[in-house]
Tab-separated table of C-alpha atoms in Angstrom:
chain	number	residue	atom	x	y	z
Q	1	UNK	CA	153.572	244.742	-192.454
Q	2	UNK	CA	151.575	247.320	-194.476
Q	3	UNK	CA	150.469	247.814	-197.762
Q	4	UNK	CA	151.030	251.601	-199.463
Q	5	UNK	CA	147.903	253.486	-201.451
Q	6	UNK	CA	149.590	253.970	-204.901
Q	7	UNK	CA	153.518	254.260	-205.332
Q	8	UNK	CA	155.873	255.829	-203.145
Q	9	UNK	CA	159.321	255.875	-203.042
Q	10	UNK	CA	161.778	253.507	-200.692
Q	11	UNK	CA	162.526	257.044	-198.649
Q	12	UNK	CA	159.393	257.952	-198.347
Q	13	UNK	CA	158.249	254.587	-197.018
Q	14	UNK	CA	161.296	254.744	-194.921
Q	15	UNK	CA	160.624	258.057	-193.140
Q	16	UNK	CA	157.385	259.823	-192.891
Q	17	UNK	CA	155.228	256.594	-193.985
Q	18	UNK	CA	157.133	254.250	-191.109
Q	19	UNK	CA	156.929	257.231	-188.710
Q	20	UNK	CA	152.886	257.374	-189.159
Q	21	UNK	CA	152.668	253.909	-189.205
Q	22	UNK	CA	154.429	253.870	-186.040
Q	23	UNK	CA	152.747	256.368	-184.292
Q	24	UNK	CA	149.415	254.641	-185.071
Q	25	UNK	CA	149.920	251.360	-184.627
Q	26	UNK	CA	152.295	251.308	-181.433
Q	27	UNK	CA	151.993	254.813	-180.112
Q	28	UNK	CA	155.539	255.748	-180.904
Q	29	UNK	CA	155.509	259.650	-181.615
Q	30	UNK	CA	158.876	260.982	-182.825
Q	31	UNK	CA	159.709	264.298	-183.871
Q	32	UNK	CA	163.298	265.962	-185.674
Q	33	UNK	CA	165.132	268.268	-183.313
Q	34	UNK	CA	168.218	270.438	-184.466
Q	35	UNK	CA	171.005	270.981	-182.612
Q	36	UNK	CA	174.698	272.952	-183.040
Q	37	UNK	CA	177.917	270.284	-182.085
Q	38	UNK	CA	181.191	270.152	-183.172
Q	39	UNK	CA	182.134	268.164	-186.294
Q	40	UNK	CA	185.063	267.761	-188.407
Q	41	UNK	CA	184.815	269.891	-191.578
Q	42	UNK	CA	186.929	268.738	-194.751
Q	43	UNK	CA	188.021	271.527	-196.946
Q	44	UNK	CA	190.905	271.456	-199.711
Q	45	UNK	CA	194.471	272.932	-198.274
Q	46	UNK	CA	196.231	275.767	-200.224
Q	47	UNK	CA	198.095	274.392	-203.044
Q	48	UNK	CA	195.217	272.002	-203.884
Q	49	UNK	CA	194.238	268.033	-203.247
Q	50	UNK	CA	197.503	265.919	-203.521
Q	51	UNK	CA	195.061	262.883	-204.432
Q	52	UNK	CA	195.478	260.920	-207.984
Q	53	UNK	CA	193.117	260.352	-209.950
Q	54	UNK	CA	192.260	256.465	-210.031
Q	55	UNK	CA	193.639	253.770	-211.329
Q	56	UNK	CA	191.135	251.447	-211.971
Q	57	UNK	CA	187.608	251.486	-211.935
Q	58	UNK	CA	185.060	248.691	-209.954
Q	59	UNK	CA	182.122	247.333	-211.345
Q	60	UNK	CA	180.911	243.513	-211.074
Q	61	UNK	CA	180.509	241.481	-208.270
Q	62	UNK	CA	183.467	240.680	-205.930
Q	63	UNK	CA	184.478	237.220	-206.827
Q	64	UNK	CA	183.338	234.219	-204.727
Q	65	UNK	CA	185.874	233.048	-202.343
Q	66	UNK	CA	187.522	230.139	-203.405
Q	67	UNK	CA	186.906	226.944	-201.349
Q	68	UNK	CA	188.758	225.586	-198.612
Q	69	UNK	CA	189.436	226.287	-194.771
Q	70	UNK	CA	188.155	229.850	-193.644
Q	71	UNK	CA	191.311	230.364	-191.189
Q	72	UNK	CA	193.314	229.479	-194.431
Q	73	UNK	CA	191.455	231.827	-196.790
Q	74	UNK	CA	191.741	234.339	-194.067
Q	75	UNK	CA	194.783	234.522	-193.545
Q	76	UNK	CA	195.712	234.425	-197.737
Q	77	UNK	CA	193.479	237.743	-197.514
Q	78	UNK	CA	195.715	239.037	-194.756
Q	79	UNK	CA	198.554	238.608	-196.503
Q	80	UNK	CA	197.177	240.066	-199.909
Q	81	UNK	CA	196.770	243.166	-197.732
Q	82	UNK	CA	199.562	243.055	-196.662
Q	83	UNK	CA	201.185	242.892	-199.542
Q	84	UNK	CA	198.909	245.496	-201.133
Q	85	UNK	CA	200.000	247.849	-198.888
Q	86	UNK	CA	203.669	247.044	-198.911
Q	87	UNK	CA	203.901	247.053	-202.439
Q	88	UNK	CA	202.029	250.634	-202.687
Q	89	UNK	CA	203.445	252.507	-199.664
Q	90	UNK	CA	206.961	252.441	-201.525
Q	91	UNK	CA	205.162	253.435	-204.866
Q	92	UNK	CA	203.471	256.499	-203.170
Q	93	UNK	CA	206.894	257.338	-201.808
Q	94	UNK	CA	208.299	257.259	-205.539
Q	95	UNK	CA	205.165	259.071	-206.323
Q	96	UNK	CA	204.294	256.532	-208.144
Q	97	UNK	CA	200.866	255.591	-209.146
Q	98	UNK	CA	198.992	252.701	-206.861
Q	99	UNK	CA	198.619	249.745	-209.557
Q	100	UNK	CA	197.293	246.268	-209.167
Q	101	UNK	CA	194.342	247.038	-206.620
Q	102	UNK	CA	191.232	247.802	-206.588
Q	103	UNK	CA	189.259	248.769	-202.924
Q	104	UNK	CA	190.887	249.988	-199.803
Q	105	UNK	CA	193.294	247.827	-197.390
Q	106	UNK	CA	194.866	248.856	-194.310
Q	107	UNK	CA	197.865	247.521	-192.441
Q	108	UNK	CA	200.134	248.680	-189.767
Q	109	UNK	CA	203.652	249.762	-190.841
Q	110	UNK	CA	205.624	249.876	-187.372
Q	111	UNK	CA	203.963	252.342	-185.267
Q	112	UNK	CA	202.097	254.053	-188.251
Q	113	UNK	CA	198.479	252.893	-189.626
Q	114	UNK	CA	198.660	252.771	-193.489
Q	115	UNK	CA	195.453	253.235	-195.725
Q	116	UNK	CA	195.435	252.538	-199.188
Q	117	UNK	CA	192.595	253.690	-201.451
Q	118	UNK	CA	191.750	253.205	-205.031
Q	119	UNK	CA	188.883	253.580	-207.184
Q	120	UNK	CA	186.664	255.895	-204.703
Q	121	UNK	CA	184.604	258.234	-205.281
Q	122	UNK	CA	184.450	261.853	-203.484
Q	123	UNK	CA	181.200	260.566	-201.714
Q	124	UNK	CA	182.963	257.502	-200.661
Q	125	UNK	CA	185.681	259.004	-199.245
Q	126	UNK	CA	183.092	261.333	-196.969
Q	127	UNK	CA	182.051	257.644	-195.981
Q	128	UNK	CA	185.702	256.354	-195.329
Q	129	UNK	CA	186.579	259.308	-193.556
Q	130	UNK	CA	183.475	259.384	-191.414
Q	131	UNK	CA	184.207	255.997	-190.082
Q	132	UNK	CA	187.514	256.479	-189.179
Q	133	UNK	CA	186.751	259.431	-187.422
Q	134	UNK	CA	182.764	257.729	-185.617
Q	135	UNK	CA	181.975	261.236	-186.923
Q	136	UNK	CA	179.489	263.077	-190.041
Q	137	UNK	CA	181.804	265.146	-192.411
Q	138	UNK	CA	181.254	268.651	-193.068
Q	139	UNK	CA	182.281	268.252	-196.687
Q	140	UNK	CA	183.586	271.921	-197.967
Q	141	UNK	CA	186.061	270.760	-200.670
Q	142	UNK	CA	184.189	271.661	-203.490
Q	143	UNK	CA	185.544	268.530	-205.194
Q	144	UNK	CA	182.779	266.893	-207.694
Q	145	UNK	CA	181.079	263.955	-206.623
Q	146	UNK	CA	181.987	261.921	-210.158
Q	147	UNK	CA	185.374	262.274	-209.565
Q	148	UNK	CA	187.201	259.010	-208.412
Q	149	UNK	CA	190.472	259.064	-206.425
Q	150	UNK	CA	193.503	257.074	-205.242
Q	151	UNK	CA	195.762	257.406	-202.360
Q	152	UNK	CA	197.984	256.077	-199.778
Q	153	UNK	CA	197.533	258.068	-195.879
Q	154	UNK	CA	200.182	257.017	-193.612
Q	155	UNK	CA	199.439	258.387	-190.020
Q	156	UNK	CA	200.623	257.936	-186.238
Q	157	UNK	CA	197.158	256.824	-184.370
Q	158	UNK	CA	198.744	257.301	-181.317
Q	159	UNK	CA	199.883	260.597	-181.966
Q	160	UNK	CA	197.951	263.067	-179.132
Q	161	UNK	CA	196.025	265.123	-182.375
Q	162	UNK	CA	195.107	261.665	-184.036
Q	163	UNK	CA	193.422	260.734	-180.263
Q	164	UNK	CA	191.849	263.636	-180.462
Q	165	UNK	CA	190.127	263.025	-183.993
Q	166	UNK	CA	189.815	259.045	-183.546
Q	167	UNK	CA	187.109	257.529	-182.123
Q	168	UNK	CA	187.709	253.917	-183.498
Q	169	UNK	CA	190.192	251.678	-182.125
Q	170	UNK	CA	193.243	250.784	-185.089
Q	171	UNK	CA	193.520	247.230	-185.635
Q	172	UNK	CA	196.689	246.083	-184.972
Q	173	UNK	CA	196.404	242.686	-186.738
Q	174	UNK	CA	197.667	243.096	-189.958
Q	175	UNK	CA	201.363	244.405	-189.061
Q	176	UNK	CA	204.027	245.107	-191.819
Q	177	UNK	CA	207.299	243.446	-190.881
Q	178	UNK	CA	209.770	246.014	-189.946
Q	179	UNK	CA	212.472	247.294	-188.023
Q	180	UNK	CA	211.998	250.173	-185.849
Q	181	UNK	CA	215.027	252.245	-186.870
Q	182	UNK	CA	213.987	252.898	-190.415
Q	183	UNK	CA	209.903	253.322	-190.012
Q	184	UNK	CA	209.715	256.778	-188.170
Q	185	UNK	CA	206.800	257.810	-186.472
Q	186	UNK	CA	204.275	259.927	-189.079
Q	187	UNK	CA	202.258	262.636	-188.215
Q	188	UNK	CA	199.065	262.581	-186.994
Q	189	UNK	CA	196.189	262.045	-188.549
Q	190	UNK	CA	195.188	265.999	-188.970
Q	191	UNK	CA	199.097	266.859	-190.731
Q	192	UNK	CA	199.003	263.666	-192.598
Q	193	UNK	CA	195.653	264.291	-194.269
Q	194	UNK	CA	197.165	267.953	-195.163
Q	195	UNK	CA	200.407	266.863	-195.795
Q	196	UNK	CA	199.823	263.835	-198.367
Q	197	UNK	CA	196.821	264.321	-199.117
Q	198	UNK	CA	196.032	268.263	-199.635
Q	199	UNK	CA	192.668	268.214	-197.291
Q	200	UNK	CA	192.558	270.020	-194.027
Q	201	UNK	CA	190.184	268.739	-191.602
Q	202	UNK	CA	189.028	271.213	-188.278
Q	203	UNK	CA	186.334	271.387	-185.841
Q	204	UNK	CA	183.352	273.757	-186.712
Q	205	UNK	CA	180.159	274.131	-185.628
Q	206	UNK	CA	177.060	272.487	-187.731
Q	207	UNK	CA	173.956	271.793	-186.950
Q	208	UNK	CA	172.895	268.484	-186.679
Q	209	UNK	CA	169.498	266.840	-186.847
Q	210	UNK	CA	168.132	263.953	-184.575
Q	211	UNK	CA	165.123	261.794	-183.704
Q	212	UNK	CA	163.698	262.543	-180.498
Q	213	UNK	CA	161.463	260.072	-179.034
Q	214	UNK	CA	158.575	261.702	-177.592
C-alpha cells in the first residue's frame, strides 16, 4: 500500500510511481528495452473498407441474467449465438445490413469460423483483431477512431495462411448445423479480411517495447 504526495493520475501511479515504489521497497529494478519483431500491420485495401457503418449503438449495462440453472442459461446463450450468426451470415450474403444485435458472436459454419460484429469502434476492432491473432496491430488504416462499424468475417482457420496468422485455438463448440455439400471452404483469414472486409493485413517490422527485469 502507499499513499501519493498530491494528485497523480491512475497511469502515472501505474507506471513510473509502482516502478519506484518497487525498486525501493523490494529491490525490483526494471528498465524499457526496444526491440524490431514482426507484427501484423492493418492497412485499408484498394477500393476502400467494405465495413458498414453500425447498426446500433451500446450504452447501459448488459442486463442481469435471468435466474435459473447455469447449464440451462448457457446453453439459451449458445443458441442465441447461434442464431445471431445464422440469421446474419445470410443477411451479409444479401448485403444486407446486420439487425437485431448488438456485440460480437462467433460460431462455426461447417468448416468455416464466422464472426459477427456490430456496434465497434475502430479501436475495438484493433482489440478484436489483436486477440484473434495473440498479436499488437500495426494500425495504418487511417480510419477515425469515432467511427463505429459492423460486419460479418467468414474464414477457413484451418486454411495453411490462417495457421500462419492464428495463434488462438477456434472454438469448435458453437457449430451451425449444416451439410457439407453446400458450406464451401472460405478463404483464409488474410483473403477473407481483404475480400469482405476491404483491410489487408501483412507482416512488417515495428519496434516493440518491453520490461526487462534487471
Amino acid at each position: 500500500e502507499a499513499v501519493a504526495d498530491g494528485a497523480a493520475d491512475a497511469q502515472t501511479m501505474r507506471g513510473p510511481m509502482l516502478r519506484a515504489l518497487l525498486e525501493r521497497r523490494f529491490g525490483l529494478k526494471v528498465h524499457v528495452e526496444t526491440e524490431q519483431f514482426q507484427v501484423p500491420q492493418l492497412t485499408v485495401a484498394p477500393g476502400g473498407h467494405k465495413m458498414k457503418p453500425a447498426t446500433c449503438t451500446i450504452s447501459g449495462p448488459s442486463p442481469a441474467p435471468a435466474p435459473g440453472d447455469r447449464a440451462a442459461r448457457a446453453a439459451m446463450a449458445a443458441r442465441r449465438n447461434l442464431d445471431v450468426v445464422r440469421q446474419n451470415l445470410d443477411a451479409a450474403r444479401r448485403g444486407a445490413p446486420i439487425s437485431g444485435f448488438c456485440g460480437i458472436a462467433g460460431a462455426m459454419n461447417g468448416p468455416n469460423q464466422v464472426i459477427v460484429l456490430n456496434g465497434f469502434r475502430a479501436p475495438e476492432i484493433d482489440v478484436f483483431l489483436s486477440g484473434l491473432l495473440d498479436a499488437p496491430i500495426v494500425n495504418r488504416t487511417g480510419i477515425p477512431d469515432t467511427a463505429s462499424f459492423s460486419f460479418v468475417l467468414e474464414f477457413d482457420p484451418d486454411d495453411s495462411q490462417s495457421r500462419e496468422y492464428l495463434k488462438q485455438v477456434v472454438t469448435r463448440d458453437n457449430q451451425v448445423p449444416y451439410d457439407p455439400s453446400t458450406v464451401p471452404r472460405a478463404p483464409g483469414i488474410v483473403t477473407a479480411l481483404e475480400e469482405q472486409l476491404g483491410l489487408r493485413l501483412e507482416r512488417v517490422r515495428a519496434p516493440r517495447e518491453f520490461i526487462v527485469i534487471d
